[in-house]
Short mmCIF file of N, CA and C in Angstrom, two decimals:
data_model
loop_
_atom_site.label_atom_id
_atom_site.label_comp_id
_atom_site.label_asym_id
_atom_site.label_seq_id
_atom_site.Cartn_x
_atom_site.Cartn_y
_atom_site.Cartn_z
N MET A 298 115.86 138.75 72.53
CA MET A 298 116.42 137.62 71.72
C MET A 298 116.90 136.44 72.37
N ARG A 299 116.30 135.39 72.23
CA ARG A 299 116.62 134.23 72.84
C ARG A 299 117.69 133.23 71.98
N HIS A 300 118.73 132.90 72.67
CA HIS A 300 119.84 132.21 72.28
C HIS A 300 119.46 130.85 72.39
N ASP A 301 119.82 130.06 71.28
CA ASP A 301 119.62 128.53 71.48
C ASP A 301 120.80 127.96 71.93
N LEU A 302 120.86 127.92 73.51
CA LEU A 302 121.94 127.23 73.85
C LEU A 302 121.97 125.78 73.96
N SER A 303 123.13 124.96 73.91
CA SER A 303 123.01 123.61 74.10
C SER A 303 123.47 123.21 75.52
N ILE A 304 122.67 122.58 76.09
CA ILE A 304 122.93 122.48 77.75
C ILE A 304 122.99 120.99 78.28
N ALA A 305 123.95 120.89 79.02
CA ALA A 305 124.04 119.68 79.77
C ALA A 305 123.98 119.77 81.30
N VAL A 306 123.28 119.01 81.71
CA VAL A 306 123.16 118.91 83.23
C VAL A 306 123.66 117.61 83.90
N VAL A 307 124.53 117.76 84.85
CA VAL A 307 125.32 116.70 85.43
C VAL A 307 125.13 116.43 86.83
N CYS A 308 124.78 115.25 87.32
CA CYS A 308 124.96 114.83 88.86
C CYS A 308 125.77 113.64 88.89
N SER A 309 125.60 112.99 90.09
CA SER A 309 126.48 111.76 90.15
C SER A 309 126.02 110.45 89.32
N SER A 310 124.66 110.32 89.67
CA SER A 310 124.18 109.14 89.06
C SER A 310 123.13 109.28 87.81
N ASN A 311 123.09 110.62 87.44
CA ASN A 311 121.91 110.69 86.23
C ASN A 311 120.50 110.12 86.77
N GLN A 312 120.12 110.32 87.85
CA GLN A 312 118.76 109.87 88.22
C GLN A 312 118.00 110.83 88.81
N ASN A 313 118.26 111.58 89.76
CA ASN A 313 117.54 112.50 90.49
C ASN A 313 117.46 114.08 89.94
N ARG A 314 118.76 114.65 90.31
CA ARG A 314 118.88 115.98 90.22
C ARG A 314 118.91 116.54 88.73
N SER A 315 119.87 115.77 87.93
CA SER A 315 120.09 116.29 86.77
C SER A 315 118.93 115.78 85.77
N MET A 316 118.25 114.65 86.05
CA MET A 316 116.94 114.39 85.35
C MET A 316 115.64 115.40 85.59
N GLU A 317 115.68 115.80 86.87
CA GLU A 317 114.70 116.83 87.16
C GLU A 317 114.88 117.92 86.37
N ALA A 318 115.98 118.59 86.34
CA ALA A 318 116.54 119.74 85.51
C ALA A 318 116.26 119.42 84.08
N HIS A 319 116.68 118.44 83.61
CA HIS A 319 116.49 117.74 82.16
C HIS A 319 115.09 117.86 81.79
N HIS A 320 114.19 117.43 82.72
CA HIS A 320 112.79 117.27 82.34
C HIS A 320 112.21 118.84 82.23
N LEU A 321 112.53 119.62 83.10
CA LEU A 321 111.90 120.96 83.03
C LEU A 321 112.63 121.86 81.90
N LEU A 322 113.78 121.67 81.74
CA LEU A 322 114.47 122.53 80.68
C LEU A 322 113.79 122.01 79.21
N SER A 323 113.72 120.70 79.16
CA SER A 323 113.17 120.29 77.87
C SER A 323 111.72 120.72 77.52
N LYS A 324 110.95 120.57 78.76
CA LYS A 324 109.50 121.19 78.71
C LYS A 324 109.63 122.65 78.32
N LYS A 325 110.35 123.23 78.75
CA LYS A 325 110.63 124.97 78.38
C LYS A 325 111.27 125.05 77.01
N GLY A 326 111.59 123.97 76.40
CA GLY A 326 112.17 124.19 74.82
C GLY A 326 113.36 124.32 74.77
N TYR A 327 114.30 124.12 75.89
CA TYR A 327 115.73 124.02 75.60
C TYR A 327 116.52 122.49 75.17
N ARG A 328 117.38 122.84 74.36
CA ARG A 328 118.12 121.54 74.00
C ARG A 328 119.08 121.23 75.07
N THR A 329 118.52 120.19 75.71
CA THR A 329 119.21 119.57 77.10
C THR A 329 119.39 118.33 77.03
N LYS A 330 120.62 117.75 77.71
CA LYS A 330 120.99 116.48 77.76
C LYS A 330 121.45 116.37 79.34
N SER A 331 121.27 114.90 79.80
CA SER A 331 121.71 115.00 81.23
C SER A 331 122.68 113.67 81.34
N TYR A 332 123.52 113.81 82.24
CA TYR A 332 124.74 112.81 82.56
C TYR A 332 124.82 112.60 84.00
N GLY A 333 125.57 111.65 84.50
CA GLY A 333 126.33 111.26 85.70
C GLY A 333 127.78 111.20 85.48
N THR A 334 128.51 111.41 86.79
CA THR A 334 129.87 111.22 86.64
C THR A 334 130.38 110.26 87.51
N GLY A 335 129.60 109.46 88.39
CA GLY A 335 130.03 108.38 89.18
C GLY A 335 130.57 107.35 88.43
N SER A 336 131.19 106.31 89.11
CA SER A 336 131.71 105.04 88.59
C SER A 336 130.50 104.26 88.28
N ARG A 337 129.50 104.23 88.93
CA ARG A 337 128.15 103.41 88.70
C ARG A 337 126.96 104.27 89.34
N VAL A 338 125.81 103.75 88.85
CA VAL A 338 124.77 104.37 89.26
C VAL A 338 124.24 103.90 90.68
N LYS A 339 124.02 104.67 91.72
CA LYS A 339 123.70 104.28 92.92
C LYS A 339 122.33 105.04 93.43
N LEU A 340 121.44 104.01 93.74
CA LEU A 340 120.33 104.49 94.24
C LEU A 340 119.99 104.02 95.91
N PRO A 341 119.28 104.65 96.69
CA PRO A 341 119.03 104.30 98.01
C PRO A 341 118.44 102.94 98.17
N GLY A 342 119.17 102.16 98.92
CA GLY A 342 118.61 100.77 99.33
C GLY A 342 117.73 100.76 100.67
N PRO A 343 117.50 99.56 101.14
CA PRO A 343 116.86 99.38 102.46
C PRO A 343 117.58 100.09 103.66
N THR A 344 119.00 100.02 103.57
CA THR A 344 119.69 100.73 104.53
C THR A 344 120.86 101.42 103.95
N VAL A 345 121.48 102.41 104.48
CA VAL A 345 122.39 103.42 104.07
C VAL A 345 123.73 102.68 103.38
N ASP A 346 123.87 101.41 104.10
CA ASP A 346 125.13 100.94 103.67
C ASP A 346 124.79 99.78 102.72
N LYS A 347 123.59 99.62 102.10
CA LYS A 347 123.19 98.69 101.16
C LYS A 347 122.48 99.49 100.10
N PRO A 348 123.07 100.17 99.23
CA PRO A 348 122.58 100.90 98.13
C PRO A 348 122.38 100.12 97.05
N ASN A 349 121.44 100.33 95.99
CA ASN A 349 121.29 99.54 94.74
C ASN A 349 122.28 100.16 93.73
N VAL A 350 122.91 99.20 93.32
CA VAL A 350 123.91 99.69 92.24
C VAL A 350 123.84 99.15 91.00
N TYR A 351 123.92 99.98 89.76
CA TYR A 351 123.66 99.51 88.58
C TYR A 351 124.76 100.30 87.65
N ASP A 352 125.00 99.47 86.55
CA ASP A 352 125.93 100.20 85.42
C ASP A 352 125.20 101.23 84.80
N PHE A 353 125.92 102.23 84.18
CA PHE A 353 125.22 103.46 83.59
C PHE A 353 124.39 102.93 82.33
N ASP A 354 124.67 101.92 81.68
CA ASP A 354 123.84 101.41 80.56
C ASP A 354 122.48 100.76 80.88
N THR A 355 122.37 100.66 82.17
CA THR A 355 121.21 99.71 82.62
C THR A 355 119.96 100.59 82.20
N PRO A 356 118.95 100.23 81.49
CA PRO A 356 117.72 101.05 81.22
C PRO A 356 116.97 101.35 82.62
N TYR A 357 116.47 102.59 82.60
CA TYR A 357 115.63 102.81 83.71
C TYR A 357 114.32 101.88 83.90
N GLU A 358 113.76 101.30 82.87
CA GLU A 358 112.84 100.13 83.08
C GLU A 358 113.38 99.06 83.76
N LYS A 359 114.53 98.59 83.51
CA LYS A 359 115.25 97.38 84.27
C LYS A 359 115.33 97.78 85.58
N ILE A 360 115.90 99.01 85.91
CA ILE A 360 116.24 99.31 87.32
C ILE A 360 114.85 99.42 88.15
N ALA A 361 113.90 99.93 87.66
CA ALA A 361 112.61 99.82 88.16
C ALA A 361 111.93 98.59 88.49
N GLU A 362 112.35 97.83 87.43
CA GLU A 362 111.79 96.32 87.48
C GLU A 362 112.55 95.71 88.71
N ASP A 363 113.71 95.91 88.66
CA ASP A 363 114.49 95.18 89.84
C ASP A 363 114.03 95.69 91.30
N LEU A 364 113.78 96.94 91.34
CA LEU A 364 113.19 97.58 92.54
C LEU A 364 111.83 97.06 92.78
N ARG A 365 111.02 96.95 92.00
CA ARG A 365 109.81 96.34 92.20
C ARG A 365 109.78 94.93 92.55
N ASN A 366 110.77 94.07 92.27
CA ASN A 366 110.98 92.79 92.50
C ASN A 366 111.53 92.82 94.11
N LYS A 367 112.40 93.73 94.37
CA LYS A 367 112.92 93.73 95.65
C LYS A 367 112.00 94.04 96.66
N ASP A 368 111.15 95.12 96.70
CA ASP A 368 110.36 95.50 97.53
C ASP A 368 109.44 96.80 96.99
N MET A 369 108.39 96.53 96.27
CA MET A 369 107.64 97.56 95.52
C MET A 369 106.96 98.46 96.49
N SER A 370 106.55 98.08 97.72
CA SER A 370 105.90 98.98 98.50
C SER A 370 106.87 100.00 99.11
N PHE A 371 108.28 99.58 99.34
CA PHE A 371 109.07 100.41 100.03
C PHE A 371 109.53 101.34 98.84
N TYR A 372 109.92 100.94 97.71
CA TYR A 372 110.46 101.81 96.67
C TYR A 372 109.36 102.65 95.94
N THR A 373 107.91 102.37 96.28
CA THR A 373 107.00 103.26 95.86
C THR A 373 106.89 104.43 96.92
N GLN A 374 106.97 104.02 98.16
CA GLN A 374 106.84 104.83 99.29
C GLN A 374 107.94 105.95 99.37
N ASN A 375 109.25 105.62 99.07
CA ASN A 375 110.18 106.52 99.12
C ASN A 375 110.70 107.23 97.77
N GLY A 376 109.87 107.17 96.80
CA GLY A 376 109.66 107.92 95.48
C GLY A 376 110.63 107.47 94.48
N LEU A 377 111.28 106.31 94.54
CA LEU A 377 112.14 106.03 93.60
C LEU A 377 111.42 105.54 92.22
N LEU A 378 110.42 104.68 92.60
CA LEU A 378 109.67 104.20 91.39
C LEU A 378 109.10 105.37 90.49
N ASN A 379 108.41 106.35 91.09
CA ASN A 379 107.83 107.49 90.55
C ASN A 379 109.11 108.24 89.79
N MET A 380 110.08 108.48 90.31
CA MET A 380 111.47 109.05 89.62
C MET A 380 111.75 108.33 88.52
N LEU A 381 111.84 106.94 88.69
CA LEU A 381 112.33 106.04 87.42
C LEU A 381 111.27 106.32 86.41
N ASP A 382 109.90 106.20 86.64
CA ASP A 382 108.92 106.35 85.70
C ASP A 382 109.22 107.74 84.79
N ARG A 383 109.49 108.80 85.47
CA ARG A 383 109.68 110.15 84.87
C ARG A 383 110.96 109.98 83.84
N ASN A 384 112.03 109.32 84.41
CA ASN A 384 113.30 109.27 83.85
C ASN A 384 113.16 108.55 82.40
N LYS A 385 112.32 107.37 82.54
CA LYS A 385 112.22 106.59 81.18
C LYS A 385 111.41 107.32 80.32
N ARG A 386 110.57 108.34 80.57
CA ARG A 386 109.85 109.15 79.57
C ARG A 386 110.68 110.07 78.93
N ILE A 387 111.87 110.33 79.64
CA ILE A 387 112.70 111.44 79.03
C ILE A 387 113.85 110.67 78.18
N LYS A 388 114.55 109.51 78.66
CA LYS A 388 115.41 108.95 77.75
C LYS A 388 115.42 107.49 78.40
N GLY A 389 116.22 106.56 77.55
CA GLY A 389 116.05 105.07 78.00
C GLY A 389 116.92 104.88 79.20
N ASN A 390 118.14 105.44 79.58
CA ASN A 390 118.99 104.95 80.49
C ASN A 390 119.93 106.13 81.05
N PRO A 391 120.61 105.82 82.04
CA PRO A 391 121.27 107.00 82.59
C PRO A 391 122.65 106.84 81.83
N GLU A 392 123.18 108.15 81.64
CA GLU A 392 124.44 108.18 80.82
C GLU A 392 125.64 108.74 81.57
N LYS A 393 126.86 108.25 81.15
CA LYS A 393 127.91 108.72 81.98
C LYS A 393 128.71 109.93 81.14
N PHE A 394 128.80 111.01 81.86
CA PHE A 394 129.49 112.25 81.10
C PHE A 394 130.75 111.83 80.51
N GLN A 395 131.66 111.23 81.13
CA GLN A 395 133.03 110.88 80.69
C GLN A 395 133.00 110.02 79.38
N ARG A 396 131.69 109.55 79.01
CA ARG A 396 131.70 108.93 77.68
C ARG A 396 131.13 109.75 76.62
N CYS A 397 130.87 110.95 77.00
CA CYS A 397 130.09 111.81 76.06
C CYS A 397 131.14 112.55 75.20
N ASN A 398 130.88 112.57 73.86
CA ASN A 398 131.86 113.43 72.95
C ASN A 398 131.19 114.71 72.29
N GLU A 399 129.92 114.93 72.86
CA GLU A 399 129.19 116.19 72.37
C GLU A 399 129.74 117.34 72.89
N GLU A 400 129.56 118.30 72.23
CA GLU A 400 129.88 119.74 72.66
C GLU A 400 128.79 120.47 73.28
N PHE A 401 128.89 121.21 74.54
CA PHE A 401 127.71 122.05 74.83
C PHE A 401 128.36 123.55 75.01
N ASP A 402 127.37 124.30 75.11
CA ASP A 402 127.61 125.88 75.54
C ASP A 402 127.68 126.04 77.04
N LEU A 403 126.88 125.23 77.72
CA LEU A 403 126.79 125.31 79.01
C LEU A 403 126.59 124.02 79.72
N ILE A 404 127.39 123.73 80.91
CA ILE A 404 127.30 122.47 81.63
C ILE A 404 126.92 123.00 83.04
N VAL A 405 125.88 122.54 83.51
CA VAL A 405 125.43 122.84 84.86
C VAL A 405 125.57 121.58 85.68
N THR A 406 126.53 121.73 86.74
CA THR A 406 126.43 120.51 87.81
C THR A 406 125.73 120.85 88.97
N CYS A 407 125.33 119.79 89.72
CA CYS A 407 124.45 119.81 90.89
C CYS A 407 125.05 119.59 92.20
N GLN A 408 126.49 119.56 92.08
CA GLN A 408 127.25 119.08 93.30
C GLN A 408 128.78 119.62 93.09
N GLU A 409 129.39 120.22 94.06
CA GLU A 409 130.77 120.74 93.83
C GLU A 409 131.67 119.44 93.46
N ARG A 410 131.55 118.44 93.98
CA ARG A 410 132.40 117.10 93.67
C ARG A 410 132.22 116.80 92.15
N VAL A 411 131.03 116.78 91.50
CA VAL A 411 130.72 116.61 90.10
C VAL A 411 131.21 117.88 89.39
N PHE A 412 131.10 119.07 89.78
CA PHE A 412 131.79 120.05 89.08
C PHE A 412 133.27 119.91 88.88
N ASP A 413 134.00 119.29 89.99
CA ASP A 413 135.42 119.28 89.76
C ASP A 413 135.58 118.06 88.81
N GLN A 414 134.85 117.11 88.98
CA GLN A 414 135.10 115.88 88.06
C GLN A 414 134.78 116.25 86.59
N VAL A 415 133.82 117.02 86.18
CA VAL A 415 133.53 117.53 84.92
C VAL A 415 134.71 118.34 84.39
N LEU A 416 135.28 119.27 85.29
CA LEU A 416 136.37 120.02 84.75
C LEU A 416 137.62 119.21 84.55
N GLU A 417 137.83 118.13 85.38
CA GLU A 417 138.90 117.38 85.28
C GLU A 417 139.19 116.59 84.16
N TYR A 418 137.74 116.07 83.52
CA TYR A 418 137.74 115.23 82.48
C TYR A 418 137.79 116.22 81.26
N LEU A 419 137.14 117.45 81.34
CA LEU A 419 137.16 118.27 80.21
C LEU A 419 138.70 118.75 79.82
N ASN A 420 139.44 118.99 81.04
CA ASN A 420 141.06 119.35 80.99
C ASN A 420 141.92 118.48 80.67
N GLU A 421 141.50 117.08 80.93
CA GLU A 421 142.47 116.02 80.58
C GLU A 421 142.43 115.68 79.30
N ARG A 422 141.28 115.76 78.57
CA ARG A 422 141.01 115.16 77.42
C ARG A 422 141.67 115.98 76.32
N GLU A 423 141.80 115.50 75.08
CA GLU A 423 142.65 116.22 74.29
C GLU A 423 141.51 117.27 73.55
N GLN A 424 142.09 118.62 73.61
CA GLN A 424 141.24 119.66 72.97
C GLN A 424 141.36 119.70 71.47
N VAL A 425 140.07 119.65 70.91
CA VAL A 425 140.22 119.44 69.44
C VAL A 425 139.76 120.63 68.59
N SER A 426 138.54 121.10 69.18
CA SER A 426 137.91 122.28 68.45
C SER A 426 138.10 123.68 69.07
N MET A 427 138.55 123.49 70.30
CA MET A 427 138.87 124.89 70.98
C MET A 427 137.63 125.64 71.28
N ASN A 428 136.63 124.89 71.24
CA ASN A 428 135.24 125.75 71.65
C ASN A 428 135.12 125.93 73.18
N LEU A 429 134.68 127.10 73.41
CA LEU A 429 134.48 127.43 74.88
C LEU A 429 133.21 126.75 75.32
N VAL A 430 133.28 126.09 76.72
CA VAL A 430 132.21 125.67 77.29
C VAL A 430 132.31 126.32 78.79
N HIS A 431 131.05 126.93 79.24
CA HIS A 431 131.06 127.44 80.67
C HIS A 431 130.44 126.20 81.53
N VAL A 432 131.08 126.22 82.71
CA VAL A 432 130.70 125.07 83.78
C VAL A 432 130.31 125.74 84.88
N VAL A 433 128.97 125.65 85.35
CA VAL A 433 128.58 126.30 86.50
C VAL A 433 127.93 125.25 87.45
N ASN A 434 128.27 125.43 88.76
CA ASN A 434 127.88 124.55 89.87
C ASN A 434 126.45 125.12 90.52
N VAL A 435 125.43 124.57 90.51
CA VAL A 435 124.42 124.89 91.46
C VAL A 435 124.17 123.85 92.43
N GLU A 436 124.71 124.13 93.75
CA GLU A 436 124.59 123.13 94.85
C GLU A 436 123.18 122.57 95.12
N ILE A 437 122.88 121.24 95.10
CA ILE A 437 121.40 120.72 95.20
C ILE A 437 121.76 119.47 96.03
N LYS A 438 120.93 119.61 97.18
CA LYS A 438 121.00 118.19 97.95
C LYS A 438 120.38 117.12 97.10
N ASP A 439 120.67 115.90 97.29
CA ASP A 439 120.30 114.93 96.44
C ASP A 439 119.00 114.12 97.16
N ASN A 440 117.78 114.77 97.11
CA ASN A 440 116.63 114.46 97.52
C ASN A 440 115.50 115.08 96.56
N HIS A 441 114.30 114.37 96.53
CA HIS A 441 113.46 114.72 95.72
C HIS A 441 112.79 116.14 95.79
N GLU A 442 112.75 116.68 96.84
CA GLU A 442 112.27 118.05 97.04
C GLU A 442 113.21 119.01 96.62
N GLU A 443 114.51 118.87 96.92
CA GLU A 443 115.62 119.59 96.67
C GLU A 443 115.88 119.83 95.07
N ALA A 444 115.62 118.47 94.58
CA ALA A 444 115.96 118.39 93.16
C ALA A 444 114.72 119.31 92.33
N THR A 445 113.64 119.23 92.79
CA THR A 445 112.65 120.21 92.18
C THR A 445 112.91 121.55 92.36
N LEU A 446 113.39 121.93 93.62
CA LEU A 446 113.77 123.44 93.77
C LEU A 446 115.02 123.79 92.95
N GLY A 447 115.84 122.83 92.93
CA GLY A 447 117.14 123.23 92.17
C GLY A 447 116.90 123.25 90.61
N SER A 448 115.78 122.44 90.13
CA SER A 448 115.66 122.42 88.80
C SER A 448 115.04 123.94 88.34
N PHE A 449 114.22 124.66 89.33
CA PHE A 449 114.00 126.09 89.15
C PHE A 449 114.84 126.97 89.04
N ILE A 450 116.07 126.67 89.81
CA ILE A 450 117.17 127.55 90.10
C ILE A 450 117.89 127.45 88.63
N ILE A 451 118.22 126.08 88.20
CA ILE A 451 118.95 126.01 87.08
C ILE A 451 118.19 126.56 85.86
N TYR A 452 116.79 126.54 85.79
CA TYR A 452 115.78 127.00 84.56
C TYR A 452 116.15 128.58 84.66
N ASP A 453 116.24 129.15 85.94
CA ASP A 453 116.33 130.54 86.00
C ASP A 453 117.68 131.06 85.58
N LEU A 454 118.89 130.29 85.65
CA LEU A 454 120.04 130.57 85.12
C LEU A 454 119.90 130.39 83.72
N VAL A 455 119.45 129.32 83.15
CA VAL A 455 119.48 129.18 81.70
C VAL A 455 118.53 130.19 80.91
N GLU A 456 117.46 130.58 81.37
CA GLU A 456 116.54 131.61 80.99
C GLU A 456 117.17 133.03 80.95
N LYS A 457 117.64 133.27 81.91
CA LYS A 457 118.40 134.74 81.99
C LYS A 457 119.50 134.77 81.12
N LEU A 458 120.21 133.73 80.98
CA LEU A 458 121.41 133.61 80.18
C LEU A 458 121.09 133.66 78.69
N SER A 459 120.00 132.85 78.38
CA SER A 459 119.63 132.57 76.88
C SER A 459 119.22 133.99 76.47
N ASN A 460 118.66 134.79 77.20
CA ASN A 460 118.05 136.09 77.04
C ASN A 460 118.91 137.30 77.19
N THR A 461 120.07 137.10 77.19
CA THR A 461 121.07 138.18 77.28
C THR A 461 121.49 138.36 75.87
N GLU A 462 122.05 139.65 75.69
CA GLU A 462 122.60 139.99 74.27
C GLU A 462 123.74 139.22 73.93
N ASP A 463 124.78 138.66 74.70
CA ASP A 463 125.89 137.96 74.41
C ASP A 463 126.15 137.11 75.80
N PRO A 464 125.65 135.90 75.65
CA PRO A 464 125.68 134.83 76.86
C PRO A 464 127.01 134.51 77.35
N PRO A 465 128.10 134.29 76.59
CA PRO A 465 129.46 134.19 77.01
C PRO A 465 129.93 135.36 77.62
N SER A 466 129.75 136.32 77.28
CA SER A 466 130.11 137.83 77.80
C SER A 466 129.11 138.13 79.26
N ASP A 467 127.99 137.60 79.07
CA ASP A 467 126.98 138.26 80.10
C ASP A 467 126.84 137.11 81.45
N ILE A 468 127.72 135.85 81.44
CA ILE A 468 127.49 135.04 82.06
C ILE A 468 127.88 135.26 83.77
N ASP A 469 128.91 136.13 84.02
CA ASP A 469 129.36 136.55 85.24
C ASP A 469 128.23 137.58 85.94
N ARG A 470 127.59 138.41 85.12
CA ARG A 470 126.62 139.29 85.37
C ARG A 470 125.51 138.42 85.82
N VAL A 471 125.10 137.50 85.13
CA VAL A 471 123.85 136.69 85.38
C VAL A 471 124.11 135.98 86.75
N ILE A 472 125.20 135.42 86.86
CA ILE A 472 125.51 134.68 87.91
C ILE A 472 125.39 135.54 89.24
N ASP A 473 126.05 136.78 89.20
CA ASP A 473 126.10 137.54 90.24
C ASP A 473 124.57 138.05 90.61
N PHE A 474 123.77 138.25 89.69
CA PHE A 474 122.43 138.42 89.99
C PHE A 474 121.61 137.30 90.69
N LEU A 475 121.92 136.13 90.19
CA LEU A 475 121.19 134.93 90.77
C LEU A 475 121.65 134.56 92.00
N GLU A 476 122.94 134.84 92.38
CA GLU A 476 123.63 134.52 93.77
C GLU A 476 122.82 135.53 94.66
N LYS A 477 122.76 136.70 94.54
CA LYS A 477 121.91 137.55 95.23
C LYS A 477 120.38 137.27 95.37
N LYS A 478 119.82 137.05 94.30
CA LYS A 478 118.36 136.54 94.30
C LYS A 478 118.12 135.46 95.17
N ARG A 479 118.91 134.39 94.80
CA ARG A 479 118.75 133.06 95.42
C ARG A 479 119.36 132.87 96.76
N ASP A 480 120.30 133.84 97.10
CA ASP A 480 121.23 133.64 98.45
C ASP A 480 121.92 132.27 98.34
N ARG A 481 122.41 132.04 97.30
CA ARG A 481 123.21 130.95 97.10
C ARG A 481 124.85 131.44 96.34
N ARG A 482 125.65 130.51 96.57
CA ARG A 482 126.85 130.79 95.89
C ARG A 482 126.86 129.73 94.80
N PHE A 483 127.37 130.33 93.56
CA PHE A 483 127.58 129.39 92.49
C PHE A 483 128.88 129.39 92.13
N LEU A 484 129.35 128.24 91.62
CA LEU A 484 130.88 128.19 91.12
C LEU A 484 130.84 128.21 89.49
N HIS A 485 131.95 128.97 89.01
CA HIS A 485 131.78 129.03 87.66
C HIS A 485 133.22 128.88 87.16
N SER A 486 133.27 128.10 86.01
CA SER A 486 134.74 128.06 85.28
C SER A 486 134.55 127.66 83.84
N VAL A 487 135.72 127.78 83.13
CA VAL A 487 135.57 127.48 81.66
C VAL A 487 136.43 126.61 81.36
N ALA A 488 136.20 125.92 80.11
CA ALA A 488 136.88 124.73 79.74
C ALA A 488 136.81 124.80 78.12
N PHE A 489 137.75 124.16 77.39
CA PHE A 489 137.72 124.02 76.08
C PHE A 489 137.37 122.62 75.53
N TYR A 490 136.88 122.65 74.40
CA TYR A 490 136.66 121.23 73.79
C TYR A 490 137.79 120.90 72.82
#
């Protein structure tokens, strides 16, 4: 029996890790949205100390256009233009988690700092419905290869959880199983809407 879970995937800028998982989960038929928790969207620039910075409401196409105008060859070679092309096929622009009013059954974060920010936001806002949400962190390095591998780990989590008898009761067992299978430590907490 497959449960129809509502899922959010969250990274810092809603560009790479969360969008790769959003893409895979949507292709597999899961109701998925993705977000970032950073103050602004940051993408690698020509040097480490010169990132490209955008507001969260900036359309992916505008970001790609800006990067093409800055150095099309460089941003093609480092994969950012391909990533932005994928992103704009999924949704119009990066979204900030702290502006989201939607409720999810499961929120998967891609970095411990993001996990902490999501929990802080959920715990500081006024609880209205008191519906439970599980928040799980799957630590993923922010590069293209790790984002792809991480999206399969997130898919594994969602697939196993959605096929249990009672996902809220079975989540700890699923996480224990995946920690052993993937030789990774997952963080897990709950919050209320």
